[in-house]
Short mmCIF file of C-alpha atoms in Angstrom, two decimals:
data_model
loop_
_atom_site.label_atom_id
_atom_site.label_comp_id
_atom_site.label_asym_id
_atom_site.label_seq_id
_atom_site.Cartn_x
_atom_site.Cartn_y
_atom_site.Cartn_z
CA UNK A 705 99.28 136.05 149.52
CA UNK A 706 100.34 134.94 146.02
CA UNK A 707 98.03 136.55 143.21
CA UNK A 708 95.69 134.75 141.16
CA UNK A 709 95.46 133.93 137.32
CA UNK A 710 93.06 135.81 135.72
CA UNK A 711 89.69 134.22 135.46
CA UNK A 712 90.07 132.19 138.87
CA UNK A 713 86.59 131.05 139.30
CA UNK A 714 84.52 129.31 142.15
CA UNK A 715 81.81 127.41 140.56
CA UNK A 716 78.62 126.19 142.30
CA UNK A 717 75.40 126.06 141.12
CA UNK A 718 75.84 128.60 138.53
CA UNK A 719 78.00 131.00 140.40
CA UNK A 720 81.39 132.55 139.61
CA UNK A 721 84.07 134.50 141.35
CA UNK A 722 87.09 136.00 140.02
CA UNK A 723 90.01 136.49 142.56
CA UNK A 724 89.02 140.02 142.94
CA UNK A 725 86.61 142.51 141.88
CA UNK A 726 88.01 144.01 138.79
CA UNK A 727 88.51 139.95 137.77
CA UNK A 728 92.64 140.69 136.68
CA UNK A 729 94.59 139.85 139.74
CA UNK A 730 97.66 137.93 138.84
CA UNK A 731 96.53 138.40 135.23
CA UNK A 732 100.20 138.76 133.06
CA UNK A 733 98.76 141.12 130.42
CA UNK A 734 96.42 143.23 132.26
CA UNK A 735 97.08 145.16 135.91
CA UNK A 736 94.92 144.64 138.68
CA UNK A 737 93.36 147.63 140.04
CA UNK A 738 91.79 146.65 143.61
CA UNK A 739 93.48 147.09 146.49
CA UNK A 740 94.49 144.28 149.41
CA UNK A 741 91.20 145.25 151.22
CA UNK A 742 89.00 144.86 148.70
CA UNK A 743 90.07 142.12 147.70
CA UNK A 744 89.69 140.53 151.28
CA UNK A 745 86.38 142.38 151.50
CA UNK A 746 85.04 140.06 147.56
CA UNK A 747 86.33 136.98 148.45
CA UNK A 748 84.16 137.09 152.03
CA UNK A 749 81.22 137.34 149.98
CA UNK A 750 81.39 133.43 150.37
CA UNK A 751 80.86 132.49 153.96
CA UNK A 752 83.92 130.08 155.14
CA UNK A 753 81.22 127.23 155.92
CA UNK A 754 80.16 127.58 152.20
CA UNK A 755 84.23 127.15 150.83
CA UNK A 756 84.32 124.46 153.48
CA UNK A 757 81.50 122.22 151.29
CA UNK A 758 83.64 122.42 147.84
CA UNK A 759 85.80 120.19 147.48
CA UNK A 760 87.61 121.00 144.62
CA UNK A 761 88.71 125.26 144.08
CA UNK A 762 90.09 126.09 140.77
CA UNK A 763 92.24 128.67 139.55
CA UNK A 764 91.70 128.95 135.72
CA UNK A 765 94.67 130.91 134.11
CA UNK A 766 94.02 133.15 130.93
CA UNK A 767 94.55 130.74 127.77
CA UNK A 768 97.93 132.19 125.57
CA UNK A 769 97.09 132.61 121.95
CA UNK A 770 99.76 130.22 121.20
CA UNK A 771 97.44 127.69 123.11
CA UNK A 772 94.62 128.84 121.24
CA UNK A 773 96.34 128.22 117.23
CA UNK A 774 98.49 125.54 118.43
CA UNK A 775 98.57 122.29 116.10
CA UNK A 776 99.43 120.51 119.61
CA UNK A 777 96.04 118.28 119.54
CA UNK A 778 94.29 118.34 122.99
CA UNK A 779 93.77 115.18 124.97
CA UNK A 780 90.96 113.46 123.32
CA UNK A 781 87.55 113.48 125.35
CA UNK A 782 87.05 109.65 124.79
CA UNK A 783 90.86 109.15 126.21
CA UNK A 784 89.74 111.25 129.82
CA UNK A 785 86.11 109.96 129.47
CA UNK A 786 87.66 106.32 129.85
CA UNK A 787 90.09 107.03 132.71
CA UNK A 788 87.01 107.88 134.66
CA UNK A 789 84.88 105.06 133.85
CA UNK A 790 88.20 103.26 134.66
CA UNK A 791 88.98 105.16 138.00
CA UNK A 792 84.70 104.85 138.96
CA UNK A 793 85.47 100.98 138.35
CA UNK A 794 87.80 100.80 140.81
CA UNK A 795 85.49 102.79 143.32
CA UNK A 796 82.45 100.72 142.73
CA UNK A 797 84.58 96.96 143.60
CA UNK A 798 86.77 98.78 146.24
CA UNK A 799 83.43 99.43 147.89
CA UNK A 800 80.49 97.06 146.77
CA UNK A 801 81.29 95.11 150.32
CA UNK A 802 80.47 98.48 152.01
CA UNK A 803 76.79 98.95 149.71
CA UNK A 804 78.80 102.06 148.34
CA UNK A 805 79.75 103.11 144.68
CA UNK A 806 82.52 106.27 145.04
CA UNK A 807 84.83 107.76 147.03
CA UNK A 808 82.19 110.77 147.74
CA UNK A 809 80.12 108.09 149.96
CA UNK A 810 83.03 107.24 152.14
CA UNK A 811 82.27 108.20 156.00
CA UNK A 812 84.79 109.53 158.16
CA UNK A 813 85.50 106.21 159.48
CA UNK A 814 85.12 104.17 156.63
CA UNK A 815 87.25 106.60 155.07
CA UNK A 816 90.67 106.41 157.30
CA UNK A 817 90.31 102.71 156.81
CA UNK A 818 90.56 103.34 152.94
CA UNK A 819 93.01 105.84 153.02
CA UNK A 820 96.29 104.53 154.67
CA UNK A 821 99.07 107.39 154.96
CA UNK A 822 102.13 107.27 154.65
CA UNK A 823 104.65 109.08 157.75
CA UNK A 824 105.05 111.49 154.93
CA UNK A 825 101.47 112.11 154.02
CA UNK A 826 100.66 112.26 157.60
CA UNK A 827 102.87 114.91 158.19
CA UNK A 828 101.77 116.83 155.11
CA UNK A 829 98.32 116.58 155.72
CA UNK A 830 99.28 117.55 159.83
CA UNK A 831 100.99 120.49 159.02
CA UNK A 832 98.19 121.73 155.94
CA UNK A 833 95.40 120.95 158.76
CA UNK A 834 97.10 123.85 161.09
CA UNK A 835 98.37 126.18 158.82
CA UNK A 836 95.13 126.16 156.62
CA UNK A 837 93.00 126.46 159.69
CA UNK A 838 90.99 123.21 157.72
CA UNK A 839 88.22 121.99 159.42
CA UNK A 840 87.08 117.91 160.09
CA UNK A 841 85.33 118.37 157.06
CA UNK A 842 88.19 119.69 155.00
CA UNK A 843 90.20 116.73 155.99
CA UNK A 844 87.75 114.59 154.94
CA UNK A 845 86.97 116.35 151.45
CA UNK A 846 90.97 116.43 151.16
CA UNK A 847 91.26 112.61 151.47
CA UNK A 848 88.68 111.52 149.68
CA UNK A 849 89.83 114.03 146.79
CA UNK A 850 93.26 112.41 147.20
CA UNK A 851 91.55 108.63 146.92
CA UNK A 852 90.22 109.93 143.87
CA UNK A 853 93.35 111.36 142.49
CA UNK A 854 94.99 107.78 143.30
CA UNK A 855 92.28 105.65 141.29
CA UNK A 856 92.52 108.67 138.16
CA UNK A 857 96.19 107.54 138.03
CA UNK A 858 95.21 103.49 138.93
CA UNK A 859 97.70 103.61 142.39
CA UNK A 860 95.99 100.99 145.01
CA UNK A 861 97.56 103.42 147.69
CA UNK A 862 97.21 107.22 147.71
CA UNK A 863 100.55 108.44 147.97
CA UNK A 864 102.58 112.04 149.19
CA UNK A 865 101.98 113.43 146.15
CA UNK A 866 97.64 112.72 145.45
CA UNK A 867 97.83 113.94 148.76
CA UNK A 868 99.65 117.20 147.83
CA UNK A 869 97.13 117.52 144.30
CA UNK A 870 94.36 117.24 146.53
CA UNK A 871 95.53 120.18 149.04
CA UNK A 872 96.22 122.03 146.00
CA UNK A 873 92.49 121.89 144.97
CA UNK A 874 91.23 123.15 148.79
CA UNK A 875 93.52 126.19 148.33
CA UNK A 876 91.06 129.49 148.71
CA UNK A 877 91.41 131.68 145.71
CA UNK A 878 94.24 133.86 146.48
CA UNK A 879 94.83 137.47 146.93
CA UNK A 880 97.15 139.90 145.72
#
């Protein structure tokens, strides 16, 4: 499997893991030092039925020191805070008929009627659902991730590539 960056973390009520136990692998400037096997052996410190309930799995590269001194200004807080209000908007008139206010409250049902793939995204989401071993609840988290995604960016439909964000965020950390 691909490495991690360094600092990959799983967060969840307070709790953190690194892709492996020394906390470098796939680091650029320092070497990890664990082996394939204990690497396997840290990351099943999370039962699979516990990384089956998070929905979104983040791997948090180490920040360059060019990032860190740039005069590049970051993307103002007020800018993201009102594409969510924008995108929760959208959520809460898509499904006032339903006595629902976000994607998160979609059932399984209610869910494929809100999320209409495309051939393509079928496919995609098909061929994740085997390789990844996902379960019914992985599918679900994955679409309504990928509704999400589509109101974030205002789309009406969720297209190929919310779908293809949203598998990228129920990818395990990975091992060396």
């Amino acid at each position: 499997m691909p490495a991690t960056s360094s600092g990959a973390q799983l967060r969840g009520q307070g709790y953190s893991l690194h892709g492996c136990p020394c906390g470098f692998a796939g680091d650029p400037l320092k070497e990890c030092r664990c082996t394939p096997l204990q690497i396997r052996r840290y990351l099943t410190r999370i039962s699979g039925p516990l990384w089956d309930r998070l929905d979104l799995i983040c791997q948090v590269p180490r920040v360059q020191y060019e990032d860190l001194h740039s005069d590049q200004p970051a993307e103002p807080s007020a800018v993201v805070r009102q594409r969510v209000e924008e995108a929760r908007a959208r959520q809460r008139e898509r499904l006032k008929p339903y006595g629902i206010n976000c994607n998160a409250q979609l059932s399984g049902r209610l869910l494929r009627q809100m999320v209409e793939l495309t051939p393509e995204s079928r496919r995609l989401l098909r061929e994740a659902y085997r390789k990844l071993a996902l379960s019914a609840r992985s599918h679900d988290r994955i679409l309504k991730t990928a509704r999400t995604i589509a109101d974030l960016e205002g789309s009406p439909q969720v297209q190929t590539h919310h779908l293809a964000e949203a598998l990228s965020y129920r990818l395990p950390i990975n091992e060396e």
